[in-house]
Every structure is written in structure tokens, then in C-alpha cells.
Amino acid sequence: MKDKREENKDSDKNKDKNINNKNEKLGIIYSLMTEFIWTLNSVCLKYITKNYRSNFKNKTFMFARGLAIIIISFILGKKYDGKIYKISEFDSQIKKCIFIRSNFNFVAIAIGTIPVFYLRVTTVQIFSTLSPIIIITFSVIFLKEKYHSRYAFGILFGIIGSSIIILNEKKLKPNDKDSRMYEVLIGIFAMLLNISLSGVNSVANKIMAQKKISLYTQLFYLGIFHCVYSFLWMLFTMDFDYTLGYFFLCTLQAVLFFVANYFMFLSHKMMDLSKSSLFQYSKVVFIFILGTVVLREKVFLTDIIGSSIIVGFMIYHVMNPIK
């Protein structure tokens, strides 16, 4: 009898191990898809700011984006969940998460458009790989996830690689070094603030994913907050300038945002936030392809060196998963 019980226990352990391994692999795929879509999102934003720079305004951009998110999430929520859940149906923790995510996300995105004006989108994306510093710290403190020494090495490789790549920015305007350095500093400061706010968003996302809160409901309320805040912003400045092409690109950017959040939601369900955050280094590969092909941005030797350091660690991390 004891032998059978032990055999059953061993078989149950093996089943759990197989399920965890399967979830881990799916989590990796979803994390990579998330970063690929986020990169597409940034390229789209760079295209908007580049082609509509003279009349690009954060408030109109955020309003069009928020409106598109509301419509998409409402349609999909009705189709797959049967409804959009009311705020009153959630406990106090989820209410706080929705409020924090909606507000912090608005500020993070509003600030996140600033670096795109002053820096190459390649630099913006690669510099954003520093966000695991914030995400890992928050996940250990607030989500009580286990800390692994590899996280420190990942952060170190990310800082070294990103620092090498940032040096290229001053080469783009050699005749106006003071002005260029000023732009670079503004872009870097905005990026650091954006990364910090995004780290808080990631913790709120993880909590809601663990409690299986509908993604469509989450994004529906996020869209409402975006629309209300940006409309008040436009009303205050009396600025309601739109063009059809501009509105279409903002809508496309909102669709990419929605898809990225969908894959991020799935990855948060499959693996720890601290583990999935390290896959943000995959942006390096994606942005070099899209940045050079779509936006025709210059590639420097130091770009290749810095990105090789970051990608090298990511490959090691994928090939040797943390147990």
C-alpha cells in the first residue's frame, strides 16, 4: 500500500512538473510575442511623430487611442465574456489595481512619447530593457517572488549594453553637440520615468492575471480613463485638431497596444513576473530589424556590440531556465 501511495505521489509530482514545464515554455513564447508587438507599437509611434511632428499633440493622440481601446475591448468583452464587468463587482484590491494601472499607464504613455521625439527608436527600445531592474525589485517586494542571483547579472548586462548604445546618440548631430546632448538628457530622463511607472503597471497586471480578471474589462476601464483625461486636457487648451490619417495611425497604435497587452496577460498567467521581465531583452533583435528596415535608422558598430552583450545573456537565460 505504501509503495502504491509513493508511486502515486511520484506520478503526481511528475505531472505537476510537466505542466509547469509546459507553462514555462508557453510563457516564454507569449513574452517574446509581447516584446515583438511592443516593438511594432514603438515603430508605429515613431512613424506618427516623424510624419506628423508639426501637429503631433499628446492629448489628441491619447484621446484617439483611448477611444479605440474602449471600442475594441467592449466588442471582444461582449463576445467572449458576455459582458464588461462593473467596478462594484470586484474586491478592493482589484479596484485599486484597475485605478493604479489606468492612471499610471496614462502618465507613462504621455511621458513615453517624449523620448521618441529626441532619440532613435532603436535607442528608446534598447534603453527600455533596463525596466527589469524596476520590475524584479517590485515583484520581489510586492508579489513575494523568489529572487535569483541571475537577475543581478541580467540587470548588469542590460546596463552595460544599453550604456554602450546610448553613446551613439551624440553622433547624430556632430555640428550641434550641446543641443544634441540636451535632447539626449531629456529623452533619457523621460525614459527612466516611463520605466518606473511601467514597473508599477506590471505589478498591477500580474495581480489581476493571477486573479483571472478579464483582460477586456481591464482595458475597457483603462480606455475610459485615457479618454476622460485627454478630453479634459483638450478642453483646457481648446485644441481638437485631427486629420483622418492621424486618427487612423492612432487607432492602429491602439490595436497594437491591445494585442501586446493580450500576450502580456497570458505570459503573466504562465510564469513569474521577474522571469518574464528578462525577455524584454528580445526587443534588441526586433528593433534592429524594424528600425533599419522600416524607419531607415543608422546602425553603428557600438549598436552591434551593446546589443550582442544583451542578446547573449537572453540566449543563455532561455537555454538555461531558472528552476
C-alpha atoms as a PDB file:
ATOM      1  CA  MET A   1       0.000   0.000   0.000  1.00  0.00           C
ATOM      2  CA  LYS A   2       2.767   2.376   0.911  1.00  0.00           C
ATOM      3  CA  ASP A   3       4.599   1.626  -2.317  1.00  0.00           C
ATOM      4  CA  LYS A   4       1.474   2.402  -4.343  1.00  0.00           C
ATOM      5  CA  ARG A   5       0.937   5.634  -2.442  1.00  0.00           C
ATOM      6  CA  GLU A   6       4.539   6.645  -3.043  1.00  0.00           C
ATOM      7  CA  GLU A   7       4.196   5.759  -6.731  1.00  0.00           C
ATOM      8  CA  ASN A   8       1.039   7.878  -6.941  1.00  0.00           C
ATOM      9  CA  LYS A   9       2.828  10.769  -5.247  1.00  0.00           C
ATOM     10  CA  ASP A  10       5.757  10.466  -7.652  1.00  0.00           C
ATOM     11  CA  SER A  11       3.419  10.340 -10.649  1.00  0.00           C
ATOM     12  CA  ASP A  12       1.552  13.414  -9.370  1.00  0.00           C
ATOM     13  CA  LYS A  13       4.861  15.243  -8.944  1.00  0.00           C
ATOM     14  CA  ASN A  14       5.904  14.317 -12.489  1.00  0.00           C
ATOM     15  CA  LYS A  15       2.556  15.523 -13.841  1.00  0.00           C
ATOM     16  CA  ASP A  16       2.918  18.835 -11.992  1.00  0.00           C
ATOM     17  CA  LYS A  17       6.492  19.147 -13.261  1.00  0.00           C
ATOM     18  CA  ASN A  18       5.384  18.507 -16.854  1.00  0.00           C
ATOM     19  CA  ILE A  19       2.561  21.054 -16.518  1.00  0.00           C
ATOM     20  CA  ASN A  20       4.983  23.644 -15.090  1.00  0.00           C
ATOM     21  CA  ASN A  21       7.476  22.995 -17.900  1.00  0.00           C
ATOM     22  CA  LYS A  22       4.722  23.364 -20.483  1.00  0.00           C
ATOM     23  CA  ASN A  23       3.509  26.590 -18.861  1.00  0.00           C
ATOM     24  CA  GLU A  24       7.092  27.882 -18.753  1.00  0.00           C
ATOM     25  CA  LYS A  25       7.555  27.258 -22.488  1.00  0.00           C
ATOM     26  CA  LEU A  26       4.240  28.918 -23.303  1.00  0.00           C
ATOM     27  CA  GLY A  27       5.198  31.806 -21.027  1.00  0.00           C
ATOM     28  CA  ILE A  28       8.439  32.275 -22.996  1.00  0.00           C
ATOM     29  CA  ILE A  29       6.545  32.299 -26.323  1.00  0.00           C
ATOM     30  CA  TYR A  30       3.968  34.779 -25.002  1.00  0.00           C
ATOM     31  CA  SER A  31       6.725  37.001 -23.545  1.00  0.00           C
ATOM     32  CA  LEU A  32       8.573  37.075 -26.879  1.00  0.00           C
ATOM     33  CA  MET A  33       5.333  37.860 -28.742  1.00  0.00           C
ATOM     34  CA  THR A  34       4.642  40.666 -26.236  1.00  0.00           C
ATOM     35  CA  GLU A  35       8.017  42.272 -26.878  1.00  0.00           C
ATOM     36  CA  PHE A  36       7.671  41.926 -30.653  1.00  0.00           C
ATOM     37  CA  ILE A  37       4.282  43.706 -30.625  1.00  0.00           C
ATOM     38  CA  TRP A  38       5.587  46.389 -28.231  1.00  0.00           C
ATOM     39  CA  THR A  39       8.413  46.996 -30.713  1.00  0.00           C
ATOM     40  CA  LEU A  40       5.920  47.316 -33.577  1.00  0.00           C
ATOM     41  CA  ASN A  41       3.978  49.704 -31.348  1.00  0.00           C
ATOM     42  CA  SER A  42       7.053  51.900 -30.850  1.00  0.00           C
ATOM     43  CA  VAL A  43       7.834  51.900 -34.570  1.00  0.00           C
ATOM     44  CA  CYS A  44       4.248  52.993 -35.264  1.00  0.00           C
ATOM     45  CA  LEU A  45       4.561  55.782 -32.675  1.00  0.00           C
ATOM     46  CA  LYS A  46       7.876  56.905 -34.176  1.00  0.00           C
ATOM     47  CA  TYR A  47       6.259  56.993 -37.622  1.00  0.00           C
ATOM     48  CA  ILE A  48       3.414  59.152 -36.278  1.00  0.00           C
ATOM     49  CA  THR A  49       5.759  61.630 -34.563  1.00  0.00           C
ATOM     50  CA  LYS A  50       8.054  61.721 -37.613  1.00  0.00           C
ATOM     51  CA  ASN A  51       5.324  62.328 -40.211  1.00  0.00           C
ATOM     52  CA  TYR A  52       3.010  64.460 -38.048  1.00  0.00           C
ATOM     53  CA  ARG A  53       5.692  66.199 -35.964  1.00  0.00           C
ATOM     54  CA  SER A  54       4.379  69.725 -36.630  1.00  0.00           C
ATOM     55  CA  ASN A  55       0.865  68.934 -35.372  1.00  0.00           C
ATOM     56  CA  PHE A  56       1.505  65.936 -33.110  1.00  0.00           C
ATOM     57  CA  LYS A  57      -0.119  66.551 -29.749  1.00  0.00           C
ATOM     58  CA  ASN A  58      -0.121  64.109 -26.863  1.00  0.00           C
ATOM     59  CA  LYS A  59      -3.671  64.906 -25.824  1.00  0.00           C
ATOM     60  CA  THR A  60      -5.275  64.218 -29.222  1.00  0.00           C
ATOM     61  CA  PHE A  61      -3.109  61.116 -29.634  1.00  0.00           C
ATOM     62  CA  MET A  62      -4.180  59.778 -26.209  1.00  0.00           C
ATOM     63  CA  PHE A  63      -7.866  60.528 -26.874  1.00  0.00           C
ATOM     64  CA  ALA A  64      -7.931  58.697 -30.238  1.00  0.00           C
ATOM     65  CA  ARG A  65      -6.014  55.815 -28.720  1.00  0.00           C
ATOM     66  CA  GLY A  66      -8.289  55.584 -25.667  1.00  0.00           C
ATOM     67  CA  LEU A  67     -11.427  55.669 -27.823  1.00  0.00           C
ATOM     68  CA  ALA A  68     -10.136  52.809 -29.983  1.00  0.00           C
ATOM     69  CA  ILE A  69      -9.256  50.750 -26.872  1.00  0.00           C
ATOM     70  CA  ILE A  70     -12.788  51.251 -25.443  1.00  0.00           C
ATOM     71  CA  ILE A  71     -14.451  50.108 -28.680  1.00  0.00           C
ATOM     72  CA  ILE A  72     -12.184  47.055 -29.164  1.00  0.00           C
ATOM     73  CA  SER A  73     -12.375  45.880 -25.539  1.00  0.00           C
ATOM     74  CA  PHE A  74     -16.158  46.406 -25.391  1.00  0.00           C
ATOM     75  CA  ILE A  75     -16.773  44.329 -28.555  1.00  0.00           C
ATOM     76  CA  LEU A  76     -14.425  41.499 -27.503  1.00  0.00           C
ATOM     77  CA  GLY A  77     -15.639  41.590 -23.889  1.00  0.00           C
ATOM     78  CA  LYS A  78     -19.253  41.182 -25.007  1.00  0.00           C
ATOM     79  CA  LYS A  79     -18.299  38.359 -27.373  1.00  0.00           C
ATOM     80  CA  TYR A  80     -16.021  36.275 -25.125  1.00  0.00           C
ATOM     81  CA  ASP A  81     -17.043  37.242 -21.567  1.00  0.00           C
ATOM     82  CA  GLY A  82     -20.683  38.071 -22.248  1.00  0.00           C
ATOM     83  CA  LYS A  83     -20.302  41.479 -20.605  1.00  0.00           C
ATOM     84  CA  ILE A  84     -17.972  44.151 -19.273  1.00  0.00           C
ATOM     85  CA  TYR A  85     -17.783  43.667 -15.526  1.00  0.00           C
ATOM     86  CA  LYS A  86     -18.764  46.550 -13.262  1.00  0.00           C
ATOM     87  CA  ILE A  87     -16.182  48.014 -10.896  1.00  0.00           C
ATOM     88  CA  SER A  88     -18.533  47.251  -7.988  1.00  0.00           C
ATOM     89  CA  GLU A  89     -18.205  43.505  -8.735  1.00  0.00           C
ATOM     90  CA  PHE A  90     -14.519  43.468  -7.748  1.00  0.00           C
ATOM     91  CA  ASP A  91     -12.875  43.411  -4.318  1.00  0.00           C
ATOM     92  CA  SER A  92     -10.922  46.396  -3.011  1.00  0.00           C
ATOM     93  CA  GLN A  93      -7.531  45.060  -4.178  1.00  0.00           C
ATOM     94  CA  ILE A  94      -8.679  44.701  -7.796  1.00  0.00           C
ATOM     95  CA  LYS A  95     -10.339  48.133  -7.705  1.00  0.00           C
ATOM     96  CA  LYS A  96      -7.005  49.603  -6.601  1.00  0.00           C
ATOM     97  CA  CYS A  97      -5.158  47.680  -9.341  1.00  0.00           C
ATOM     98  CA  ILE A  98      -7.537  48.961 -12.040  1.00  0.00           C
ATOM     99  CA  PHE A  99      -7.240  52.525 -10.725  1.00  0.00           C
ATOM    100  CA  ILE A 100      -3.434  52.361 -10.413  1.00  0.00           C
ATOM    101  CA  ARG A 101      -2.958  50.748 -13.804  1.00  0.00           C
ATOM    102  CA  SER A 102      -5.306  53.131 -15.624  1.00  0.00           C
ATOM    103  CA  ASN A 103      -3.764  56.258 -14.097  1.00  0.00           C
ATOM    104  CA  PHE A 104      -0.120  55.230 -14.165  1.00  0.00           C
ATOM    105  CA  ASN A 105      -0.489  53.891 -17.703  1.00  0.00           C
ATOM    106  CA  PHE A 106      -1.866  57.238 -18.900  1.00  0.00           C
ATOM    107  CA  VAL A 107       1.057  59.142 -17.403  1.00  0.00           C
ATOM    108  CA  ALA A 108       3.591  56.544 -18.583  1.00  0.00           C
ATOM    109  CA  ILE A 109       2.364  56.704 -22.190  1.00  0.00           C
ATOM    110  CA  ALA A 110       2.126  60.507 -22.181  1.00  0.00           C
ATOM    111  CA  ILE A 111       5.726  60.681 -20.968  1.00  0.00           C
ATOM    112  CA  GLY A 112       6.756  57.763 -23.195  1.00  0.00           C
ATOM    113  CA  THR A 113       6.148  59.793 -26.369  1.00  0.00           C
ATOM    114  CA  ILE A 114       8.823  62.333 -25.353  1.00  0.00           C
ATOM    115  CA  PRO A 115      11.901  60.096 -25.912  1.00  0.00           C
ATOM    116  CA  VAL A 116      10.601  59.179 -29.385  1.00  0.00           C
ATOM    117  CA  PHE A 117      10.935  62.859 -30.392  1.00  0.00           C
ATOM    118  CA  TYR A 118      14.562  63.166 -29.263  1.00  0.00           C
ATOM    119  CA  LEU A 119      16.083  59.686 -29.618  1.00  0.00           C
ATOM    120  CA  ARG A 120      16.233  56.979 -32.255  1.00  0.00           C
ATOM    121  CA  VAL A 121      13.522  54.389 -31.728  1.00  0.00           C
ATOM    122  CA  THR A 122      16.369  51.831 -31.598  1.00  0.00           C
ATOM    123  CA  THR A 123      17.824  53.637 -28.579  1.00  0.00           C
ATOM    124  CA  VAL A 124      14.409  54.027 -26.926  1.00  0.00           C
ATOM    125  CA  GLN A 125      13.622  50.322 -27.201  1.00  0.00           C
ATOM    126  CA  ILE A 126      17.038  49.123 -26.098  1.00  0.00           C
ATOM    127  CA  PHE A 127      17.158  51.584 -23.212  1.00  0.00           C
ATOM    128  CA  SER A 128      13.773  50.253 -22.070  1.00  0.00           C
ATOM    129  CA  THR A 129      15.443  46.886 -21.419  1.00  0.00           C
ATOM    130  CA  LEU A 130      16.563  48.461 -18.127  1.00  0.00           C
ATOM    131  CA  SER A 131      12.986  48.055 -16.882  1.00  0.00           C
ATOM    132  CA  PRO A 132      13.722  44.582 -15.386  1.00  0.00           C
ATOM    133  CA  ILE A 133      15.557  46.467 -12.609  1.00  0.00           C
ATOM    134  CA  ILE A 134      12.264  48.029 -11.525  1.00  0.00           C
ATOM    135  CA  ILE A 135      10.066  45.030 -12.341  1.00  0.00           C
ATOM    136  CA  ILE A 136      12.242  42.478 -10.495  1.00  0.00           C
ATOM    137  CA  THR A 137      12.527  44.756  -7.458  1.00  0.00           C
ATOM    138  CA  PHE A 138       8.759  45.317  -7.324  1.00  0.00           C
ATOM    139  CA  SER A 139       7.930  41.629  -7.938  1.00  0.00           C
ATOM    140  CA  VAL A 140      10.171  40.519  -5.064  1.00  0.00           C
ATOM    141  CA  ILE A 141       8.820  43.196  -2.681  1.00  0.00           C
ATOM    142  CA  PHE A 142       5.107  43.237  -3.563  1.00  0.00           C
ATOM    143  CA  LEU A 143       4.481  39.811  -5.133  1.00  0.00           C
ATOM    144  CA  LYS A 144       6.892  37.902  -2.869  1.00  0.00           C
ATOM    145  CA  GLU A 145       8.520  36.168  -5.827  1.00  0.00           C
ATOM    146  CA  LYS A 146      11.818  34.360  -5.283  1.00  0.00           C
ATOM    147  CA  TYR A 147      14.977  36.297  -6.044  1.00  0.00           C
ATOM    148  CA  HIS A 148      17.662  34.578  -8.126  1.00  0.00           C
ATOM    149  CA  SER A 149      21.268  35.722  -8.439  1.00  0.00           C
ATOM    150  CA  ARG A 150      20.918  35.543 -12.234  1.00  0.00           C
ATOM    151  CA  TYR A 151      18.616  38.570 -12.101  1.00  0.00           C
ATOM    152  CA  ALA A 152      21.540  40.709 -10.907  1.00  0.00           C
ATOM    153  CA  PHE A 153      23.697  39.521 -13.811  1.00  0.00           C
ATOM    154  CA  GLY A 154      20.837  40.184 -16.229  1.00  0.00           C
ATOM    155  CA  ILE A 155      20.474  43.734 -14.942  1.00  0.00           C
ATOM    156  CA  LEU A 156      24.259  44.263 -15.147  1.00  0.00           C
ATOM    157  CA  PHE A 157      24.437  43.047 -18.761  1.00  0.00           C
ATOM    158  CA  GLY A 158      21.422  45.237 -19.601  1.00  0.00           C
ATOM    159  CA  ILE A 159      23.064  48.353 -18.126  1.00  0.00           C
ATOM    160  CA  ILE A 160      26.403  47.746 -19.862  1.00  0.00           C
ATOM    161  CA  GLY A 161      24.801  47.013 -23.250  1.00  0.00           C
ATOM    162  CA  SER A 162      22.399  49.963 -23.052  1.00  0.00           C
ATOM    163  CA  SER A 163      25.161  52.384 -21.958  1.00  0.00           C
ATOM    164  CA  ILE A 164      27.268  51.468 -24.986  1.00  0.00           C
ATOM    165  CA  ILE A 165      24.338  52.043 -27.345  1.00  0.00           C
ATOM    166  CA  ILE A 166      23.326  55.373 -25.759  1.00  0.00           C
ATOM    167  CA  LEU A 167      26.761  56.782 -26.707  1.00  0.00           C
ATOM    168  CA  ASN A 168      25.707  56.751 -30.367  1.00  0.00           C
ATOM    169  CA  GLU A 169      23.098  59.471 -29.926  1.00  0.00           C
ATOM    170  CA  LYS A 170      25.633  62.305 -29.803  1.00  0.00           C
ATOM    171  CA  LYS A 171      26.967  61.213 -33.218  1.00  0.00           C
ATOM    172  CA  LEU A 172      23.718  62.119 -34.986  1.00  0.00           C
ATOM    173  CA  LYS A 173      24.253  65.908 -34.788  1.00  0.00           C
ATOM    174  CA  PRO A 174      28.044  66.412 -34.677  1.00  0.00           C
ATOM    175  CA  ASN A 175      27.745  70.128 -35.515  1.00  0.00           C
ATOM    176  CA  ASP A 176      25.388  70.870 -32.646  1.00  0.00           C
ATOM    177  CA  LYS A 177      26.748  68.805 -29.741  1.00  0.00           C
ATOM    178  CA  ASP A 178      25.351  70.973 -26.923  1.00  0.00           C
ATOM    179  CA  SER A 179      21.829  70.933 -28.351  1.00  0.00           C
ATOM    180  CA  ARG A 180      22.049  67.201 -29.039  1.00  0.00           C
ATOM    181  CA  MET A 181      23.247  66.404 -25.512  1.00  0.00           C
ATOM    182  CA  TYR A 182      20.337  68.432 -24.106  1.00  0.00           C
ATOM    183  CA  GLU A 183      17.885  66.394 -26.227  1.00  0.00           C
ATOM    184  CA  VAL A 184      19.519  63.119 -25.176  1.00  0.00           C
ATOM    185  CA  LEU A 185      19.262  64.019 -21.481  1.00  0.00           C
ATOM    186  CA  ILE A 186      15.560  64.921 -21.839  1.00  0.00           C
ATOM    187  CA  GLY A 187      14.924  61.647 -23.656  1.00  0.00           C
ATOM    188  CA  ILE A 188      16.801  59.561 -21.063  1.00  0.00           C
ATOM    189  CA  PHE A 189      15.062  61.249 -18.110  1.00  0.00           C
ATOM    190  CA  ALA A 190      11.644  60.661 -19.711  1.00  0.00           C
ATOM    191  CA  MET A 191      12.580  57.032 -20.400  1.00  0.00           C
ATOM    192  CA  LEU A 192      13.605  56.435 -16.765  1.00  0.00           C
ATOM    193  CA  LEU A 193      10.325  57.907 -15.518  1.00  0.00           C
ATOM    194  CA  ASN A 194       8.373  55.844 -18.048  1.00  0.00           C
ATOM    195  CA  ILE A 195      10.179  52.655 -16.978  1.00  0.00           C
ATOM    196  CA  SER A 196       9.410  53.298 -13.290  1.00  0.00           C
ATOM    197  CA  LEU A 197       5.691  53.841 -13.959  1.00  0.00           C
ATOM    198  CA  SER A 198       5.585  50.805 -16.245  1.00  0.00           C
ATOM    199  CA  GLY A 199       7.054  48.713 -13.416  1.00  0.00           C
ATOM    200  CA  VAL A 200       4.100  49.634 -11.197  1.00  0.00           C
ATOM    201  CA  ASN A 201       1.748  48.768 -14.094  1.00  0.00           C
ATOM    202  CA  SER A 202       3.380  45.347 -14.437  1.00  0.00           C
ATOM    203  CA  VAL A 203       2.745  44.518 -10.780  1.00  0.00           C
ATOM    204  CA  ALA A 204      -0.932  45.529 -11.103  1.00  0.00           C
ATOM    205  CA  ASN A 205      -1.196  43.444 -14.318  1.00  0.00           C
ATOM    206  CA  LYS A 206       0.299  40.401 -12.599  1.00  0.00           C
ATOM    207  CA  ILE A 207      -2.107  40.618  -9.638  1.00  0.00           C
ATOM    208  CA  MET A 208      -5.115  40.848 -11.967  1.00  0.00           C
ATOM    209  CA  ALA A 209      -3.800  37.987 -14.137  1.00  0.00           C
ATOM    210  CA  GLN A 210      -3.390  35.791 -11.053  1.00  0.00           C
ATOM    211  CA  LYS A 211      -6.984  36.507 -10.053  1.00  0.00           C
ATOM    212  CA  LYS A 212      -8.157  35.852 -13.632  1.00  0.00           C
ATOM    213  CA  ILE A 213      -9.718  39.290 -14.088  1.00  0.00           C
ATOM    214  CA  SER A 214     -10.957  39.705 -17.662  1.00  0.00           C
ATOM    215  CA  LEU A 215      -8.403  41.490 -19.834  1.00  0.00           C
ATOM    216  CA  TYR A 216     -11.198  43.121 -21.832  1.00  0.00           C
ATOM    217  CA  THR A 217     -12.687  44.627 -18.679  1.00  0.00           C
ATOM    218  CA  GLN A 218      -9.256  45.879 -17.571  1.00  0.00           C
ATOM    219  CA  LEU A 219      -8.574  47.609 -20.883  1.00  0.00           C
ATOM    220  CA  PHE A 220     -12.133  48.961 -21.141  1.00  0.00           C
ATOM    221  CA  TYR A 221     -11.682  50.973 -17.940  1.00  0.00           C
ATOM    222  CA  LEU A 222      -8.141  51.925 -18.951  1.00  0.00           C
ATOM    223  CA  GLY A 223      -9.553  53.357 -22.202  1.00  0.00           C
ATOM    224  CA  ILE A 224     -12.198  55.322 -20.280  1.00  0.00           C
ATOM    225  CA  PHE A 225      -9.561  56.915 -18.035  1.00  0.00           C
ATOM    226  CA  HIS A 226      -7.459  57.784 -21.102  1.00  0.00           C
ATOM    227  CA  CYS A 227     -10.408  59.388 -22.906  1.00  0.00           C
ATOM    228  CA  VAL A 228     -11.607  61.382 -19.890  1.00  0.00           C
ATOM    229  CA  TYR A 229      -8.152  62.735 -19.002  1.00  0.00           C
ATOM    230  CA  SER A 230      -7.176  63.578 -22.585  1.00  0.00           C
ATOM    231  CA  PHE A 231     -10.581  65.183 -23.311  1.00  0.00           C
ATOM    232  CA  LEU A 232     -10.224  67.414 -20.236  1.00  0.00           C
ATOM    233  CA  TRP A 233      -6.703  68.220 -21.428  1.00  0.00           C
ATOM    234  CA  MET A 234      -8.022  69.194 -24.887  1.00  0.00           C
ATOM    235  CA  LEU A 235     -10.893  71.163 -23.338  1.00  0.00           C
ATOM    236  CA  PHE A 236      -8.478  73.098 -21.146  1.00  0.00           C
ATOM    237  CA  THR A 237      -6.318  74.054 -24.155  1.00  0.00           C
ATOM    238  CA  MET A 238      -9.267  74.291 -26.602  1.00  0.00           C
ATOM    239  CA  ASP A 239      -7.333  72.092 -29.051  1.00  0.00           C
ATOM    240  CA  PHE A 240      -9.333  69.482 -31.035  1.00  0.00           C
ATOM    241  CA  ASP A 241      -7.132  69.222 -34.120  1.00  0.00           C
ATOM    242  CA  TYR A 242      -7.420  65.914 -36.044  1.00  0.00           C
ATOM    243  CA  THR A 243      -6.763  64.594 -39.535  1.00  0.00           C
ATOM    244  CA  LEU A 244      -8.085  61.317 -40.920  1.00  0.00           C
ATOM    245  CA  GLY A 245      -4.609  59.845 -41.474  1.00  0.00           C
ATOM    246  CA  TYR A 246      -3.510  60.871 -37.987  1.00  0.00           C
ATOM    247  CA  PHE A 247      -6.615  59.297 -36.416  1.00  0.00           C
ATOM    248  CA  PHE A 248      -6.090  56.066 -38.403  1.00  0.00           C
ATOM    249  CA  LEU A 249      -2.480  55.718 -37.214  1.00  0.00           C
ATOM    250  CA  CYS A 250      -3.525  56.380 -33.611  1.00  0.00           C
ATOM    251  CA  THR A 251      -6.148  53.638 -33.964  1.00  0.00           C
ATOM    252  CA  LEU A 252      -3.560  51.243 -35.400  1.00  0.00           C
ATOM    253  CA  GLN A 253      -1.282  52.036 -32.476  1.00  0.00           C
ATOM    254  CA  ALA A 254      -4.164  51.289 -30.078  1.00  0.00           C
ATOM    255  CA  VAL A 255      -4.737  47.889 -31.757  1.00  0.00           C
ATOM    256  CA  LEU A 256      -1.042  47.027 -31.319  1.00  0.00           C
ATOM    257  CA  PHE A 257      -1.263  48.145 -27.680  1.00  0.00           C
ATOM    258  CA  PHE A 258      -4.272  45.860 -27.186  1.00  0.00           C
ATOM    259  CA  VAL A 259      -2.569  42.833 -28.785  1.00  0.00           C
ATOM    260  CA  ALA A 260       0.622  43.390 -26.747  1.00  0.00           C
ATOM    261  CA  ASN A 261      -1.428  43.522 -23.553  1.00  0.00           C
ATOM    262  CA  TYR A 262      -3.182  40.283 -24.554  1.00  0.00           C
ATOM    263  CA  PHE A 263       0.113  38.374 -24.864  1.00  0.00           C
ATOM    264  CA  MET A 264       1.477  40.034 -21.724  1.00  0.00           C
ATOM    265  CA  PHE A 265      -1.656  38.936 -19.830  1.00  0.00           C
ATOM    266  CA  LEU A 266      -1.083  35.331 -20.970  1.00  0.00           C
ATOM    267  CA  SER A 267       2.624  35.382 -20.062  1.00  0.00           C
ATOM    268  CA  HIS A 268       1.804  36.694 -16.569  1.00  0.00           C
ATOM    269  CA  LYS A 269      -0.555  33.748 -16.083  1.00  0.00           C
ATOM    270  CA  MET A 270       2.130  31.249 -17.102  1.00  0.00           C
ATOM    271  CA  MET A 271       5.271  32.439 -15.297  1.00  0.00           C
ATOM    272  CA  ASP A 272       6.643  34.743 -12.615  1.00  0.00           C
ATOM    273  CA  LEU A 273       6.861  38.427 -13.463  1.00  0.00           C
ATOM    274  CA  SER A 274      10.559  38.519 -12.535  1.00  0.00           C
ATOM    275  CA  LYS A 275      11.316  35.703 -15.009  1.00  0.00           C
ATOM    276  CA  SER A 276       9.256  37.095 -17.893  1.00  0.00           C
ATOM    277  CA  SER A 277      10.765  40.577 -17.473  1.00  0.00           C
ATOM    278  CA  LEU A 278      14.184  39.360 -18.648  1.00  0.00           C
ATOM    279  CA  PHE A 279      12.707  38.518 -22.059  1.00  0.00           C
ATOM    280  CA  GLN A 280      12.428  42.248 -22.685  1.00  0.00           C
ATOM    281  CA  TYR A 281      15.979  41.893 -23.996  1.00  0.00           C
ATOM    282  CA  SER A 282      14.484  40.300 -27.134  1.00  0.00           C
ATOM    283  CA  LYS A 283      13.487  43.849 -28.146  1.00  0.00           C
ATOM    284  CA  VAL A 284      17.086  44.346 -29.194  1.00  0.00           C
ATOM    285  CA  VAL A 285      16.736  41.863 -32.064  1.00  0.00           C
ATOM    286  CA  PHE A 286      13.288  43.082 -33.110  1.00  0.00           C
ATOM    287  CA  ILE A 287      14.150  46.764 -33.087  1.00  0.00           C
ATOM    288  CA  PHE A 288      17.287  46.352 -35.182  1.00  0.00           C
ATOM    289  CA  ILE A 289      15.248  44.615 -37.856  1.00  0.00           C
ATOM    290  CA  LEU A 290      12.292  47.030 -37.788  1.00  0.00           C
ATOM    291  CA  GLY A 291      14.318  50.178 -37.074  1.00  0.00           C
ATOM    292  CA  THR A 292      16.627  49.690 -40.039  1.00  0.00           C
ATOM    293  CA  VAL A 293      14.068  48.244 -42.486  1.00  0.00           C
ATOM    294  CA  VAL A 294      11.008  50.409 -41.713  1.00  0.00           C
ATOM    295  CA  LEU A 295      12.478  53.644 -40.322  1.00  0.00           C
ATOM    296  CA  ARG A 296      15.847  53.539 -42.123  1.00  0.00           C
ATOM    297  CA  GLU A 297      17.730  54.402 -38.935  1.00  0.00           C
ATOM    298  CA  LYS A 298      21.522  54.303 -38.860  1.00  0.00           C
ATOM    299  CA  VAL A 299      23.253  51.347 -37.240  1.00  0.00           C
ATOM    300  CA  PHE A 300      26.639  51.871 -35.555  1.00  0.00           C
ATOM    301  CA  LEU A 301      29.302  49.351 -34.577  1.00  0.00           C
ATOM    302  CA  THR A 302      28.651  50.103 -30.905  1.00  0.00           C
ATOM    303  CA  ASP A 303      24.969  49.204 -31.501  1.00  0.00           C
ATOM    304  CA  ILE A 304      26.070  45.727 -32.540  1.00  0.00           C
ATOM    305  CA  ILE A 305      28.486  45.389 -29.590  1.00  0.00           C
ATOM    306  CA  GLY A 306      25.956  46.599 -26.998  1.00  0.00           C
ATOM    307  CA  SER A 307      23.110  44.514 -28.367  1.00  0.00           C
ATOM    308  CA  SER A 308      25.348  41.415 -28.575  1.00  0.00           C
ATOM    309  CA  ILE A 309      26.000  41.710 -24.838  1.00  0.00           C
ATOM    310  CA  ILE A 310      22.273  41.927 -24.103  1.00  0.00           C
ATOM    311  CA  VAL A 311      21.191  39.228 -26.561  1.00  0.00           C
ATOM    312  CA  GLY A 312      23.971  36.912 -25.364  1.00  0.00           C
ATOM    313  CA  PHE A 313      22.537  36.967 -21.865  1.00  0.00           C
ATOM    314  CA  MET A 314      18.974  36.462 -23.150  1.00  0.00           C
ATOM    315  CA  ILE A 315      20.009  33.358 -25.118  1.00  0.00           C
ATOM    316  CA  TYR A 316      21.725  31.954 -22.029  1.00  0.00           C
ATOM    317  CA  HIS A 317      18.613  32.703 -19.972  1.00  0.00           C
ATOM    318  CA  VAL A 318      16.359  30.876 -22.471  1.00  0.00           C
ATOM    319  CA  MET A 319      18.681  27.862 -22.795  1.00  0.00           C
ATOM    320  CA  ASN A 320      19.102  27.554 -19.031  1.00  0.00           C
ATOM    321  CA  PRO A 321      15.710  28.272 -17.417  1.00  0.00           C
ATOM    322  CA  ILE A 322      15.577  29.049 -13.695  1.00  0.00           C
ATOM    323  CA  LYS A 323      14.094  26.118 -11.756  1.00  0.00           C
END
